[in-house]
Tab-separated table of C-alpha atoms and ligand atoms in Angstrom:
chain	number	residue	atom	x	y	z
A	647	UNK	CA	-18.780	32.483	13.739
A	648	UNK	CA	-17.495	30.232	10.981
A	649	UNK	CA	-16.925	31.927	7.684
A	650	UNK	CA	-15.994	35.213	9.270
A	651	UNK	CA	-12.897	33.540	10.641
A	652	UNK	CA	-11.468	33.489	7.178
A	653	UNK	CA	-10.161	36.734	5.891
A	654	UNK	CA	-8.984	35.058	2.694
A	655	UNK	CA	-10.922	36.024	-0.414
A	656	UNK	CA	-14.191	34.200	-0.771
A	657	UNK	CA	-14.624	31.916	-3.731
A	658	UNK	CA	-17.466	32.541	-6.112
A	659	UNK	CA	-18.897	29.060	-5.742
A	660	UNK	CA	-19.289	26.715	-2.771
A	661	UNK	CA	-20.223	23.106	-3.449
A	662	UNK	CA	-21.633	21.328	-0.411
A	663	UNK	CA	-21.621	17.548	-0.256
A	664	UNK	CA	-22.855	15.486	2.712
A	665	UNK	CA	-21.146	12.131	3.040
A	666	UNK	CA	-22.375	9.170	5.012
A	667	UNK	CA	-20.745	5.791	4.468
A	668	UNK	CA	-19.878	6.509	0.850
A	669	UNK	CA	-16.407	4.905	0.700
A	670	UNK	CA	-17.315	2.854	-2.369
A	671	UNK	CA	-18.183	5.849	-4.518
A	672	UNK	CA	-15.999	8.708	-3.314
A	673	UNK	CA	-13.074	8.091	-5.664
A	674	UNK	CA	-15.408	8.203	-8.655
A	675	UNK	CA	-16.985	11.373	-7.288
A	676	UNK	CA	-13.633	13.148	-6.946
A	677	UNK	CA	-12.697	12.032	-10.438
A	678	UNK	CA	-15.726	13.682	-12.002
A	679	UNK	CA	-16.379	16.574	-9.642
A	680	UNK	CA	-13.068	18.424	-9.755
A	681	UNK	CA	-12.641	18.448	-13.551
A	682	UNK	CA	-16.243	19.614	-13.891
A	683	UNK	CA	-15.610	22.467	-11.466
A	684	UNK	CA	-12.234	23.374	-12.960
A	685	UNK	CA	-13.939	23.628	-16.339
A	686	UNK	CA	-16.235	26.361	-15.020
A	687	UNK	CA	-13.333	28.765	-14.802
A	688	UNK	CA	-14.522	30.332	-11.542
A	689	UNK	CA	-13.048	30.209	-8.085
A	690	UNK	CA	-14.669	27.526	-5.983
A	691	UNK	CA	-14.485	25.536	-2.771
A	692	UNK	CA	-15.808	22.049	-2.209
A	693	UNK	CA	-17.052	21.434	1.317
A	694	UNK	CA	-17.471	17.801	2.287
A	695	UNK	CA	-19.342	17.121	5.483
A	696	UNK	CA	-18.676	13.724	6.924
A	697	UNK	CA	-21.886	12.864	8.725
A	698	UNK	CA	-20.382	10.415	11.200
A	699	UNK	CA	-19.565	7.732	8.626
A	700	UNK	CA	-18.589	4.393	10.057
A	701	UNK	CA	-16.545	3.340	7.045
A	702	UNK	CA	-13.398	4.780	5.477
A	703	UNK	CA	-15.160	7.875	4.106
A	704	UNK	CA	-13.467	10.271	6.540
A	705	UNK	CA	-10.020	8.960	5.638
A	706	UNK	CA	-10.791	9.235	1.923
A	707	UNK	CA	-11.961	12.811	2.384
A	708	UNK	CA	-8.811	13.684	4.327
A	709	UNK	CA	-6.766	12.179	1.543
A	710	UNK	CA	-8.605	14.216	-1.060
A	711	UNK	CA	-8.022	17.301	1.046
A	712	UNK	CA	-4.306	16.653	0.752
A	713	UNK	CA	-4.592	16.284	-3.004
A	714	UNK	CA	-6.543	19.526	-3.509
A	715	UNK	CA	-6.058	21.622	-0.351
A	716	UNK	CA	-6.622	24.848	-2.283
A	717	UNK	CA	-10.219	24.051	-3.109
A	718	UNK	CA	-11.223	21.387	-0.592
A	719	UNK	CA	-12.543	21.747	2.924
A	720	UNK	CA	-13.678	18.850	5.052
A	721	UNK	CA	-15.942	19.134	8.068
A	722	UNK	CA	-16.000	16.055	10.242
A	723	UNK	CA	-19.097	15.869	12.399
A	724	UNK	CA	-18.873	13.780	15.544
A	725	UNK	CA	-21.982	11.740	14.815
A	726	UNK	CA	-24.718	11.026	12.325
A	727	UNK	CA	-27.075	13.979	12.203
A	728	UNK	CA	-28.754	13.271	8.889
A	729	UNK	CA	-28.317	14.632	5.406
A	730	UNK	CA	-30.099	17.930	5.934
A	731	UNK	CA	-28.280	18.777	9.142
A	732	UNK	CA	-24.973	17.932	7.471
A	733	UNK	CA	-25.830	20.347	4.684
A	734	UNK	CA	-26.718	23.022	7.253
A	735	UNK	CA	-23.273	22.515	8.801
A	736	UNK	CA	-21.832	23.009	5.330
A	737	UNK	CA	-23.880	26.186	4.847
A	738	UNK	CA	-22.529	27.657	8.067
A	739	UNK	CA	-18.994	27.180	6.823
A	740	UNK	CA	-19.559	28.156	3.217
A	741	UNK	CA	-18.177	31.377	1.780
A	742	UNK	CA	-19.233	31.375	-1.855
A	743	UNK	CA	-21.646	33.832	-3.451
A	744	UNK	CA	-23.370	30.859	-5.043
A	745	UNK	CA	-23.890	27.726	-3.002
A	746	UNK	CA	-24.651	24.425	-4.703
A	747	UNK	CA	-25.678	21.283	-2.857
A	748	UNK	CA	-24.998	17.850	-4.274
A	749	UNK	CA	-25.280	14.214	-3.198
A	750	UNK	CA	-22.114	12.186	-2.830
A	751	UNK	CA	-23.473	9.149	-4.642
A	752	UNK	CA	-23.194	10.634	-8.167
A	753	UNK	CA	-26.970	10.476	-8.664
A	754	UNK	CA	-26.684	14.167	-9.498
A	755	UNK	CA	-24.105	14.504	-12.271
A	756	UNK	CA	-21.471	17.093	-11.237
A	757	UNK	CA	-21.333	18.205	-14.870
A	758	UNK	CA	-24.745	19.827	-14.356
A	759	UNK	CA	-23.391	22.322	-11.814
A	760	UNK	CA	-22.367	24.640	-14.656
A	761	UNK	CA	-25.980	24.828	-15.808
A	762	UNK	CA	-27.114	25.947	-12.364
A	763	UNK	CA	-24.340	28.503	-12.039
A	764	UNK	CA	-25.247	29.947	-15.441
A	765	UNK	CA	-28.866	30.339	-14.308
A	766	UNK	CA	-27.736	32.087	-11.122
A	767	UNK	CA	-25.758	34.531	-13.270
A	768	UNK	CA	-28.989	35.361	-15.079
A	769	UNK	CA	-30.184	36.839	-11.806
A	770	UNK	CA	-32.163	34.080	-10.138
A	771	UNK	CA	-31.514	33.540	-6.460
A	772	UNK	CA	-32.724	29.936	-6.269
A	773	UNK	CA	-32.293	27.311	-8.932
A	774	UNK	CA	-34.359	24.217	-8.280
A	775	UNK	CA	-34.146	21.098	-10.374
A	776	UNK	CA	-36.410	18.589	-12.027
A	777	UNK	CA	-34.935	15.171	-12.532
A	778	UNK	CA	-35.253	13.801	-16.027
A	779	UNK	CA	-35.881	10.054	-15.881
A	780	UNK	CA	-35.480	9.707	-12.188
A	781	UNK	CA	-33.433	6.596	-11.444
A	782	UNK	CA	-34.916	5.367	-8.212
A	783	UNK	CA	-37.015	2.412	-7.228
A	784	UNK	CA	-40.656	2.431	-8.306
A	785	UNK	CA	-42.093	2.737	-4.813
A	786	UNK	CA	-39.786	5.659	-4.006
A	787	UNK	CA	-41.058	7.461	-7.102
A	788	UNK	CA	-44.686	6.743	-6.293
A	789	UNK	CA	-44.316	7.688	-2.624
A	790	UNK	CA	-42.571	10.930	-3.406
A	791	UNK	CA	-45.195	11.863	-5.993
A	792	UNK	CA	-47.901	11.373	-3.369
A	793	UNK	CA	-45.905	13.413	-0.846
A	794	UNK	CA	-45.402	16.113	-3.440
A	795	UNK	CA	-49.142	16.437	-3.895
A	796	UNK	CA	-49.797	16.560	-0.167
A	797	UNK	CA	-47.139	19.220	0.291
A	798	UNK	CA	-48.540	21.312	-2.575
A	799	UNK	CA	-51.872	21.202	-0.830
A	800	UNK	CA	-50.858	22.231	2.649
A	801	UNK	CA	-47.809	24.416	2.237
A	802	UNK	CA	-47.126	27.401	0.035
A	803	UNK	CA	-44.073	25.751	-1.392
A	804	UNK	CA	-44.245	25.203	-5.136
A	805	UNK	CA	-41.748	22.694	-6.406
A	806	UNK	CA	-42.128	20.288	-9.283
A	807	UNK	CA	-39.606	17.853	-7.862
A	808	UNK	CA	-38.847	18.271	-4.215
A	809	UNK	CA	-36.442	15.396	-3.817
A	810	UNK	CA	-33.457	16.382	-5.914
A	811	UNK	CA	-30.655	17.889	-3.882
A	812	UNK	CA	-28.697	19.302	-6.792
A	813	UNK	CA	-29.722	22.927	-6.299
A	814	UNK	CA	-28.175	26.376	-6.241
A	815	UNK	CA	-28.815	29.102	-3.684
A	816	UNK	CA	-27.624	32.660	-3.453
A	817	UNK	CA	-25.648	33.975	-0.513
A	818	UNK	CA	-28.597	35.927	0.885
A	819	UNK	CA	-30.685	32.753	1.128
A	820	UNK	CA	-27.839	30.880	2.807
A	821	UNK	CA	-27.294	33.712	5.299
A	822	UNK	CA	-30.985	33.679	6.147
A	823	UNK	CA	-30.982	29.904	6.619
A	824	UNK	CA	-27.920	30.228	8.851
A	825	UNK	CA	-29.838	32.611	11.054
A	826	UNK	CA	-32.802	30.232	11.384
A	827	UNK	CA	-31.429	27.582	13.695
A	828	UNK	CA	-33.927	25.038	12.360
A	829	UNK	CA	-33.539	21.557	13.730
A	830	UNK	CA	-35.452	19.068	11.633
A	831	UNK	CA	-35.874	20.633	8.281
A	832	UNK	CA	-35.997	20.062	4.568
A	833	UNK	CA	-33.490	22.336	2.955
A	834	UNK	CA	-34.928	22.857	-0.552
A	835	UNK	CA	-38.252	23.834	1.032
A	836	UNK	CA	-36.682	26.092	3.639
A	837	UNK	CA	-34.609	27.842	1.002
A	838	UNK	CA	-37.646	28.215	-1.226
A	839	UNK	CA	-39.491	30.143	1.478
A	840	UNK	CA	-36.728	32.773	1.381
A	841	UNK	CA	-36.302	32.901	-2.379
A	842	UNK	CA	-37.391	36.005	-4.219
A	843	UNK	CA	-36.723	34.921	-7.747
A	844	UNK	CA	-36.743	31.133	-8.013
A	845	UNK	CA	-36.579	29.040	-11.158
A	846	UNK	CA	-36.388	25.355	-11.992
A	847	UNK	CA	-34.228	23.634	-14.578
A	848	UNK	CA	-34.089	20.073	-15.869
A	849	UNK	CA	-31.144	17.983	-14.783
A	850	UNK	CA	-30.038	14.470	-15.528
A	851	UNK	CA	-30.352	11.848	-12.834
A	852	UNK	CA	-28.284	8.712	-12.628
A	853	UNK	CA	-28.417	5.535	-10.674
A	854	UNK	CA	-26.486	5.440	-7.467
A	855	UNK	CA	-22.864	4.809	-8.503
A	856	UNK	CA	-21.996	2.534	-5.580
A	857	UNK	CA	-23.398	1.458	-2.263
A	858	UNK	CA	-27.016	1.665	-1.198
A	859	UNK	CA	-29.416	4.421	-0.297
A	860	UNK	CA	-28.612	5.712	3.163
A	861	UNK	CA	-32.256	6.324	3.919
A	862	UNK	CA	-34.148	3.683	5.823
A	863	UNK	CA	-37.904	3.598	5.447
A	864	UNK	CA	-38.166	5.129	8.902
A	865	UNK	CA	-35.904	8.094	8.155
A	866	UNK	CA	-37.741	8.679	4.880
A	867	UNK	CA	-41.014	8.883	6.788
A	868	UNK	CA	-39.427	11.211	9.338
A	869	UNK	CA	-38.137	13.406	6.535
A	870	UNK	CA	-41.590	13.689	5.041
A	871	UNK	CA	-43.015	14.683	8.404
A	872	UNK	CA	-40.374	17.408	8.500
A	873	UNK	CA	-41.559	18.568	5.127
A	874	UNK	CA	-45.191	18.861	6.190
A	875	UNK	CA	-45.279	19.712	9.888
A	876	UNK	CA	-42.089	21.739	9.596
A	877	UNK	CA	-43.610	24.116	7.089
A	878	UNK	CA	-47.293	24.303	7.841
A	879	UNK	CA	-49.844	24.226	10.648
A	880	UNK	CA	-52.628	23.356	8.221
A	881	UNK	CA	-52.825	19.762	9.582
A	882	UNK	CA	-53.734	21.226	12.986
A	883	UNK	CA	-56.509	23.251	11.391
A	884	UNK	CA	-57.757	20.132	9.656
A	885	UNK	CA	-58.080	18.544	13.075
A	886	UNK	CA	-60.502	21.240	14.175
A	887	UNK	CA	-62.506	20.700	11.009
A	888	UNK	CA	-62.668	16.975	11.666
A	889	UNK	CA	-63.862	17.815	15.180
A	890	UNK	CA	-66.616	20.066	13.833
A	891	UNK	CA	-67.790	17.473	11.334
A	892	UNK	CA	-67.901	14.773	13.998
A	893	UNK	CA	-69.905	16.994	16.351
A	894	UNK	CA	-72.426	17.713	13.638
A	895	UNK	CA	-72.591	13.983	12.945
A	896	UNK	CA	-73.284	13.272	16.586
A	897	UNK	CA	-76.410	15.429	16.328
A	898	UNK	CA	-77.701	12.742	13.954
A	899	UNK	CA	-77.049	10.122	16.627
A	900	UNK	CA	-79.213	12.172	18.982
A	901	UNK	CA	-82.135	11.870	16.569
A	902	UNK	CA	-81.615	8.097	16.597
A	903	UNK	CA	-81.797	8.191	20.379
A	904	UNK	CA	-85.211	9.936	20.298
A	905	UNK	CA	-86.397	7.309	17.842
A	906	UNK	CA	-85.216	4.630	20.255
A	907	UNK	CA	-87.524	5.968	22.960
A	908	UNK	CA	-90.479	6.312	20.588
A	909	UNK	CA	-90.266	2.897	18.960
A	910	UNK	CA	-88.150	0.879	21.353
A	911	UNK	CA	-85.002	-1.092	20.391
A	912	UNK	CA	-85.128	-1.785	16.670
A	913	UNK	CA	-81.794	-3.232	15.516
A	914	UNK	CA	-78.918	-5.253	16.859
A	915	UNK	CA	-76.144	-2.788	16.243
A	916	UNK	CA	-73.267	-3.931	18.450
A	917	UNK	CA	-70.765	-4.372	15.635
A	918	UNK	CA	-71.670	-1.131	13.963
A	919	UNK	CA	-71.191	0.521	17.303
A	920	UNK	CA	-67.771	-1.078	17.681
A	921	UNK	CA	-66.803	0.013	14.203
A	922	UNK	CA	-67.800	3.579	14.906
A	923	UNK	CA	-66.025	3.561	18.266
A	924	UNK	CA	-62.807	2.220	16.820
A	925	UNK	CA	-62.939	4.719	14.025
A	926	UNK	CA	-63.305	7.533	16.535
A	927	UNK	CA	-60.466	6.120	18.625
A	928	UNK	CA	-58.343	6.097	15.490
A	929	UNK	CA	-59.133	9.739	14.834
A	930	UNK	CA	-58.283	10.673	18.414
A	931	UNK	CA	-54.991	8.793	18.474
A	932	UNK	CA	-54.033	10.292	15.143
A	933	UNK	CA	-54.858	13.724	16.508
A	934	UNK	CA	-52.743	13.111	19.601
A	935	UNK	CA	-49.862	11.929	17.436
A	936	UNK	CA	-50.093	14.985	15.254
A	937	UNK	CA	-50.150	17.284	18.263
A	938	UNK	CA	-47.158	15.397	19.626
A	939	UNK	CA	-45.340	15.995	16.334
A	940	UNK	CA	-45.692	19.740	16.721
A	941	UNK	CA	-44.981	19.734	20.444
A	942	UNK	CA	-41.844	17.671	19.836
A	943	UNK	CA	-40.687	20.256	17.339
A	944	UNK	CA	-41.317	23.062	19.794
A	945	UNK	CA	-39.502	21.136	22.510
A	946	UNK	CA	-36.447	20.537	20.387
A	947	UNK	CA	-36.391	24.131	19.305
A	948	UNK	CA	-36.749	25.692	22.760
A	949	UNK	CA	-34.181	23.355	24.257
A	950	UNK	CA	-31.731	25.075	21.943
A	951	UNK	CA	-29.038	22.461	22.206
A	952	UNK	CA	-26.268	22.547	19.631
A	953	UNK	CA	-27.686	21.072	16.455
A	954	UNK	CA	-24.515	19.242	15.603
A	955	UNK	CA	-20.975	19.022	16.868
A	956	UNK	CA	-17.981	19.510	14.676
A	957	UNK	CA	-15.094	17.248	15.503
A	958	UNK	CA	-12.489	18.624	13.155
A	959	UNK	CA	-12.275	20.865	10.150
A	960	UNK	CA	-9.657	20.210	7.531
A	961	UNK	CA	-8.865	23.352	5.646
A	962	UNK	CA	-5.908	25.249	4.414
A	963	UNK	CA	-4.490	27.540	7.006
A	964	UNK	CA	-4.901	31.126	5.989
A	965	UNK	CA	-3.719	33.339	8.751
A	966	UNK	CA	-5.720	31.579	11.393
A	967	UNK	CA	-4.247	31.812	14.881
A	968	UNK	CA	-6.460	29.099	16.414
A	969	UNK	CA	-5.203	25.705	17.507
A	970	UNK	CA	-3.385	24.355	14.504
A	971	UNK	CA	-1.789	20.970	14.315
A	972	UNK	CA	0.664	20.553	11.482
A	973	UNK	CA	0.106	17.519	9.340
A	974	UNK	CA	2.455	14.542	9.566
A	975	UNK	CA	4.017	15.139	6.179
A	976	UNK	CA	5.862	18.469	6.254
A	977	UNK	CA	6.277	18.344	2.471
A	978	UNK	CA	2.755	19.696	2.101
A	979	UNK	CA	2.046	23.274	2.996
A	980	UNK	CA	-1.118	22.221	4.650
A	981	UNK	CA	-2.454	22.282	8.143
A	982	UNK	CA	-5.303	20.677	9.933
A	983	UNK	CA	-7.275	23.328	11.686
A	984	UNK	CA	-8.865	21.758	14.691
A	985	UNK	CA	-11.657	23.734	16.165
A	986	UNK	CA	-14.241	22.436	18.511
A	987	UNK	CA	-17.431	24.237	17.793
A	988	UNK	CA	-21.085	23.713	17.688
A	989	UNK	CA	-23.682	24.751	15.196
A	990	UNK	CA	-26.170	26.615	17.196
B	1066	LIG	N1	-26.447	11.272	3.804
B	1066	LIG	C1	-25.930	11.875	4.969
B	1066	LIG	N2	-26.403	11.469	6.190
B	1066	LIG	C2	-27.377	10.518	6.318
B	1066	LIG	C3	-27.913	9.947	5.143
B	1066	LIG	C4	-27.433	10.350	3.914
B	1066	LIG	O1	-25.070	12.738	4.891
B	1066	LIG	O2	-27.751	10.211	7.441
B	1066	LIG	C5	-25.930	11.704	2.493
B	1066	LIG	C6	-25.452	10.580	1.600
B	1066	LIG	O3	-24.099	10.274	1.825
B	1066	LIG	C7	-25.659	11.168	0.219
B	1066	LIG	C8	-26.886	12.020	0.387
B	1066	LIG	O4	-27.005	12.280	1.795
B	1066	LIG	O5	-24.585	12.011	-0.161
B	1066	LIG	C9	-28.133	11.364	-0.136
B	1066	LIG	O6	-28.290	10.086	0.422
B	1066	LIG	P1	-28.823	8.857	-0.404
B	1066	LIG	O7	-28.220	8.842	-1.762
B	1066	LIG	O8	-28.639	7.627	0.413
B	1066	LIG	O9	-30.367	9.204	-0.491
B	1066	LIG	P2	-31.352	8.874	-1.712
B	1066	LIG	O10	-30.644	9.199	-3.002
B	1066	LIG	O11	-31.660	7.422	-1.588
B	1066	LIG	O12	-32.519	9.755	-1.447
B	1067	LIG	MG1	-28.886	8.958	-3.614
């Protein structure tokens, strides 16, 4: 599939950028990204994935493709599949030996890409990042620190700062991820599990250049579930432990029962009883929810539907016989390659 269709020489570097309703900041991104990449002096491709934006993002990306068709590829998804799925779509179409992911909102300075590439040349296959002076709201910072600790505890993934998307991966990691067919996942963590020689570097972090965070509270919570239940079954084992502890506790209640028959009714304990009952109900409902989380994952995975649908890919034609529609302006030696495909 995908990158095998292109016999043209692969670039050394692929930069993957998911875009969802980023019309306000894209021009500024282009302005900083391309000079930063040109300055590296290596061959590169920038792959933008439009994640079903409802604003002018797709048009702006198409326009940028016309400005830099040699180094730009645009994948237009037919709906909003979320940041991580968009990046997976980018991975499947990437060709570079080194693959760097980046947010479109300029929170990760494109000038830092060179630092990551240099580290990769030192022989690391995964370059993670630690944000210096993270520029996000206070509650986001606090919440992600708590999540970080929980993840450290229940998965084998060791990351100082899990949230930063500016990261570099080697081709072998990307190929492995492409073979996975994961549905709801957290890319830095998934990549980490396949890394043999990972390292972390400090990078600058800026405030969002324009627009607002595209994550609602709900999708943030979902994402964190993906991070935990997607990478570990430890929560399920905890459930059995909770069950064991509660059973042992109930032995104590049995002793109370014997006492009741020896001395008769001693205390009025209706409210305590209610409290205990509601607590137990809480535990049970939580357990059911957690089970449901895992079962839902299994269900989605066995259903094996296409994970995303590609509407159109804008890329320079290089000897591709597939359905090709020439662009309106014949002055440009550029073609829109339209291929319906799915990312299985
Ligand atoms: N994004 C996406 N699909 C979504 C949500 C976000 O492709 O459903 C992209 C978004 O355009 C940006 C990146 O993912 O390039 C990170 O999003 P955002 O900056 O809103 O997240 P935050 O920085 O608040 O974590
Ligand atoms: Mg952001």
